[in-house]
Short mmCIF file of C-alpha atoms in Angstrom, two decimals:
data_model
loop_
_atom_site.label_atom_id
_atom_site.label_comp_id
_atom_site.label_asym_id
_atom_site.label_seq_id
_atom_site.Cartn_x
_atom_site.Cartn_y
_atom_site.Cartn_z
CA ASP W 1 8.65 6.31 8.04
CA ALA W 2 8.15 10.01 8.41
CA MET W 3 7.94 11.75 5.34
CA VAL W 4 7.67 15.48 6.70
CA ILE W 5 10.05 16.03 9.69
CA GLN W 6 9.80 18.92 11.72
CA ASN W 7 12.50 19.82 14.32
CA PRO W 8 12.19 20.51 16.99
CA ARG W 9 8.76 19.09 18.37
CA TYR W 10 8.88 21.53 21.17
CA GLN W 11 10.46 25.18 21.17
CA VAL W 12 10.63 27.74 24.05
CA THR W 13 12.02 31.06 22.95
CA GLN W 14 12.80 34.38 24.74
CA PHE W 15 10.26 37.51 23.82
CA GLY W 16 12.06 39.40 20.99
CA LYS W 17 14.96 36.55 20.51
CA PRO W 18 14.97 35.25 17.05
CA VAL W 19 14.10 31.65 16.66
CA THR W 20 14.17 29.35 13.43
CA LEU W 21 12.05 26.18 13.27
CA SER W 22 13.14 23.47 10.54
CA CYS W 23 11.28 21.23 8.32
CA SER W 24 12.60 18.63 5.80
CA GLN W 25 10.95 16.40 3.46
CA THR W 26 11.72 13.07 2.00
CA LEU W 27 8.72 12.98 -0.90
CA ASN W 28 10.88 15.41 -3.51
CA HIS W 29 7.65 17.47 -3.63
CA ASN W 30 8.02 20.94 -5.36
CA VAL W 31 5.77 22.84 -2.76
CA MET W 32 6.62 23.40 0.81
CA TYR W 33 4.12 25.18 3.10
CA TRP W 34 4.18 26.75 6.46
CA TYR W 35 1.06 27.07 8.58
CA GLN W 36 0.38 28.63 11.88
CA GLN W 37 -2.23 27.02 14.32
CA LYS W 38 -3.44 28.46 17.38
CA SER W 39 -5.18 26.62 19.99
CA SER W 40 -8.77 25.44 18.68
CA GLN W 41 -8.37 27.20 15.43
CA ALA W 42 -7.77 26.07 11.69
CA PRO W 43 -4.32 26.30 10.32
CA LYS W 44 -3.68 29.64 9.01
CA LEU W 45 -1.56 29.64 5.79
CA LEU W 46 1.78 31.90 6.34
CA PHE W 47 3.79 31.24 3.04
CA HIS W 48 4.69 28.48 0.64
CA TYR W 49 7.29 27.99 -1.75
CA TYR W 50 7.07 26.43 -5.22
CA ASP W 51 10.54 24.99 -6.04
CA LYS W 52 12.41 28.14 -5.30
CA ASP W 53 9.53 30.67 -5.94
CA PHE W 54 8.27 32.27 -2.63
CA ASN W 55 4.52 33.20 -2.10
CA ASN W 56 3.78 35.23 0.92
CA GLU W 57 0.09 35.32 1.97
CA ALA W 58 -1.19 38.99 2.09
CA ASP W 59 -2.07 39.24 5.72
CA THR W 60 1.59 37.37 6.98
CA PRO W 61 3.30 39.70 9.35
CA ASP W 62 6.81 40.95 8.28
CA ASN W 63 8.17 39.26 11.62
CA PHE W 64 7.68 35.66 9.73
CA GLN W 65 10.29 35.10 7.16
CA SER W 66 10.98 31.44 5.26
CA ARG W 67 14.22 30.19 3.61
CA ARG W 68 14.41 27.10 1.17
CA PRO W 69 18.01 26.24 0.55
CA ASN W 70 17.16 23.35 -1.55
CA THR W 71 14.11 20.70 -2.37
CA SER W 72 14.11 18.87 1.00
CA PHE W 73 14.59 21.67 3.62
CA CYS W 74 12.46 24.90 4.44
CA PHE W 75 12.98 27.05 7.58
CA LEU W 76 10.47 29.51 9.23
CA ASP W 77 12.35 32.38 10.90
CA ILE W 78 10.59 34.66 13.61
CA ARG W 79 12.63 37.78 13.89
CA SER W 80 11.28 39.11 16.85
CA PRO W 81 8.66 36.69 18.57
CA GLY W 82 5.88 38.14 20.84
CA LEU W 83 3.46 36.30 23.11
CA GLY W 84 1.06 36.33 20.23
CA ASP W 85 3.24 34.25 18.36
CA ALA W 86 2.83 31.20 20.45
CA ALA W 87 1.39 28.51 18.41
CA MET W 88 1.65 25.08 16.60
CA TYR W 89 3.36 25.67 13.58
CA LEU W 90 2.94 23.11 10.98
CA CYS W 91 4.89 22.44 7.99
CA ALA W 92 3.72 20.60 4.66
CA THR W 93 4.47 19.38 1.25
CA SER W 94 2.53 18.88 -1.97
CA ARG W 95 3.38 18.09 -5.56
CA GLY W 96 1.69 21.22 -6.81
CA ARG W 97 -0.87 21.96 -9.55
CA ARG W 98 1.77 21.85 -12.28
CA THR W 99 1.80 18.07 -11.78
CA LEU W 100 -1.26 16.08 -10.86
CA ASN W 101 -2.28 18.13 -7.94
CA THR W 102 -2.62 15.85 -4.85
CA GLU W 103 -3.00 16.31 -1.13
CA ALA W 104 -0.50 18.33 1.22
CA PHE W 105 1.09 16.20 3.59
CA PHE W 106 1.83 17.63 6.94
CA GLY W 107 4.42 17.10 9.61
CA GLN W 108 3.79 16.55 13.29
CA GLY W 109 4.57 20.35 14.02
CA THR W 110 6.63 22.63 16.25
CA ARG W 111 4.92 23.68 19.58
CA LEU W 112 6.50 27.40 19.83
CA THR W 113 6.21 28.74 23.41
CA VAL W 114 7.12 32.38 24.04
CA VAL W 115 8.08 33.33 27.63
CA GLY G 1 0.95 32.30 26.00
CA GLU G 2 -1.36 31.79 23.20
CA SER G 3 -4.24 34.16 22.38
CA VAL G 4 -7.56 32.40 23.61
CA GLY G 5 -8.89 30.34 20.63
CA LEU G 6 -12.36 30.27 19.27
CA HIS G 7 -14.59 27.47 20.26
CA LEU G 8 -14.83 24.86 17.61
CA PRO G 9 -18.29 23.55 16.87
CA THR G 10 -18.78 19.98 18.29
CA LEU G 11 -20.62 17.00 17.44
CA SER G 12 -20.76 14.03 19.94
CA VAL G 13 -22.14 10.64 18.34
CA GLN G 14 -22.37 7.12 20.28
CA GLU G 15 -20.12 4.49 19.07
CA GLY G 16 -21.26 2.65 15.99
CA ASP G 17 -23.45 5.33 14.79
CA ASN G 18 -22.92 7.56 11.56
CA SER G 19 -21.33 11.08 11.82
CA ILE G 20 -21.92 13.74 9.41
CA ILE G 21 -19.50 16.38 9.43
CA ASN G 22 -20.20 20.03 7.27
CA CYS G 23 -18.05 22.63 6.10
CA ALA G 24 -18.74 25.68 3.98
CA TYR G 25 -15.90 26.78 1.75
CA SER G 26 -15.34 30.33 0.79
CA ASN G 27 -14.17 30.60 -3.00
CA SER G 28 -16.58 29.25 -5.97
CA ALA G 29 -13.22 28.96 -7.97
CA SER G 30 -12.06 26.29 -5.72
CA ASP G 31 -11.54 22.83 -7.52
CA TYR G 32 -10.14 20.59 -5.30
CA PHE G 33 -10.92 19.75 -1.51
CA ILE G 34 -9.66 17.74 1.52
CA TRP G 35 -10.79 16.50 4.43
CA TYR G 36 -8.12 16.27 7.11
CA LYS G 37 -8.28 14.67 10.68
CA GLN G 38 -6.17 16.33 13.38
CA GLU G 39 -5.53 14.52 16.85
CA SER G 40 -4.47 16.31 19.51
CA GLY G 41 -0.75 17.55 19.36
CA LYS G 42 -0.27 16.05 15.89
CA GLY G 43 -0.36 17.58 12.39
CA PRO G 44 -3.51 16.94 10.09
CA GLN G 45 -3.84 13.60 8.54
CA PHE G 46 -5.20 13.11 5.03
CA ILE G 47 -8.68 11.41 5.11
CA ILE G 48 -10.34 11.52 1.44
CA ASP G 49 -10.21 14.35 -1.13
CA ILE G 50 -12.63 15.20 -4.03
CA ARG G 51 -12.54 17.24 -7.25
CA SER G 52 -14.69 19.81 -8.32
CA ASN G 53 -16.19 17.34 -11.68
CA MET G 54 -17.63 15.06 -8.67
CA ASP G 55 -20.36 15.15 -6.35
CA LYS G 56 -19.62 12.15 -4.12
CA ARG G 57 -16.75 9.97 -3.63
CA GLN G 58 -16.24 7.13 -0.86
CA GLY G 59 -13.43 5.69 0.74
CA GLN G 60 -13.18 3.00 3.49
CA ARG G 61 -15.99 4.15 5.91
CA VAL G 62 -16.18 7.41 4.69
CA THR G 63 -17.71 9.70 2.19
CA VAL G 64 -17.50 12.93 1.06
CA LEU G 65 -20.30 15.02 -0.69
CA LEU G 66 -19.69 18.03 -2.61
CA ASN G 67 -22.56 20.48 -3.24
CA LYS G 68 -21.09 23.24 -5.39
CA THR G 69 -23.82 25.42 -5.90
CA VAL G 70 -24.32 26.24 -2.26
CA LYS G 71 -20.21 25.81 -1.87
CA HIS G 72 -20.97 23.07 0.79
CA LEU G 73 -18.64 19.86 1.77
CA SER G 74 -19.60 17.11 4.14
CA LEU G 75 -18.08 14.20 5.51
CA GLN G 76 -19.79 11.02 6.62
CA ILE G 77 -18.12 8.44 8.80
CA ALA G 78 -19.84 5.08 8.91
CA ALA G 79 -20.05 3.19 11.94
CA THR G 80 -17.98 5.68 14.09
CA GLN G 81 -15.46 4.30 16.33
CA PRO G 82 -13.54 5.77 19.47
CA GLY G 83 -10.52 6.16 17.05
CA ASP G 84 -12.31 8.59 14.92
CA SER G 85 -12.34 10.98 17.91
CA ALA G 86 -10.65 14.23 16.71
CA VAL G 87 -10.81 17.68 15.02
CA TYR G 88 -11.72 17.35 11.53
CA PHE G 89 -11.04 20.32 8.83
CA CYS G 90 -11.96 20.66 5.27
CA ALA G 91 -9.40 22.38 2.85
CA GLU G 92 -10.04 23.79 -0.28
CA ASN G 93 -7.36 24.68 -3.16
CA PHE G 94 -7.80 26.98 -6.31
CA ALA G 95 -5.80 28.55 -8.89
CA GLY G 96 -2.09 28.51 -7.17
CA ASN G 97 -0.77 25.95 -4.70
CA GLN G 98 -2.44 27.22 -1.35
CA PHE G 99 -4.50 25.15 0.76
CA TYR G 100 -6.85 27.15 2.94
CA PHE G 101 -8.58 25.50 6.01
CA GLY G 102 -12.26 25.74 7.03
CA THR G 103 -12.99 26.19 11.07
CA GLY G 104 -13.21 22.51 11.78
CA THR G 105 -15.47 20.49 13.99
CA SER G 106 -14.58 18.73 17.17
CA LEU G 107 -15.93 14.79 16.99
CA THR G 108 -16.24 13.11 20.26
CA VAL G 109 -17.30 9.26 20.16
CA ILE G 110 -19.05 8.00 23.12
CA PRO G 111 -18.38 4.29 23.82
#
C-alpha cells in the first residue's frame, strides 16, 4: 500500500497560473519534505516541515510556498509558474532526528508541465 | 519546458558482475547517509543506510562503505541484475532534518 501519496501524477499548468500539488502520508511521520527534480539532476530540497514548524531552504524562490494543515497532508503552491519550474516534484516524509532518525520515504512524484 | 539537465555519470556493467557506485558528500558534520535507487518516472526508493559511527554496512546483495576522512561513500552491488538498472543517489543528513542529495550515477546492466 502506498504510504506517501502524491496527486496528481501529472499536472499541466499555464505560465503564470497558480498551481497546487498535494501530498498525503499514512506513516504519521513528523517531517514532510518537498523536493524539485529536473531532468538528469538530483532532487533539490525546497523546504520541509517538522510538525508545524516550517523550514525554508535559503535558495528556494519566493514563488514556492507550502502549507501543512495537519500531520497527514502537505501542499506545494507555485504562485506564478514559469517555464523553468517544469520538473518532477517529490514529496517525502521521515520520523525526524528527535526520534531515531530514519530514512526519508518518497512518493511517486508529480510531473509538472508549464505551457 | 524543463531546462537542459546535466549529464549524470554513467556506469555500465555486465549482468552477474559486481557494481561499485561512488559518492562524495559535502558536509563533514553529516552523520547519517542513505543510498537511494530511482527508476525512470518514479520516486527514490531506499536501498541501505549507514551512520557515521560505522565504516561498513551490508544488506542483501548491497554493501555501503563510508570513509569519513575523505567524505566518500560507495555502494557495492553484488551479482548485478537487469532490474538494478536505475539512477543511484546518495543522500546526507546533518544537524536538522534535511536530506541533501549527491549528483547521482546512472547504472545500466547489460544482459
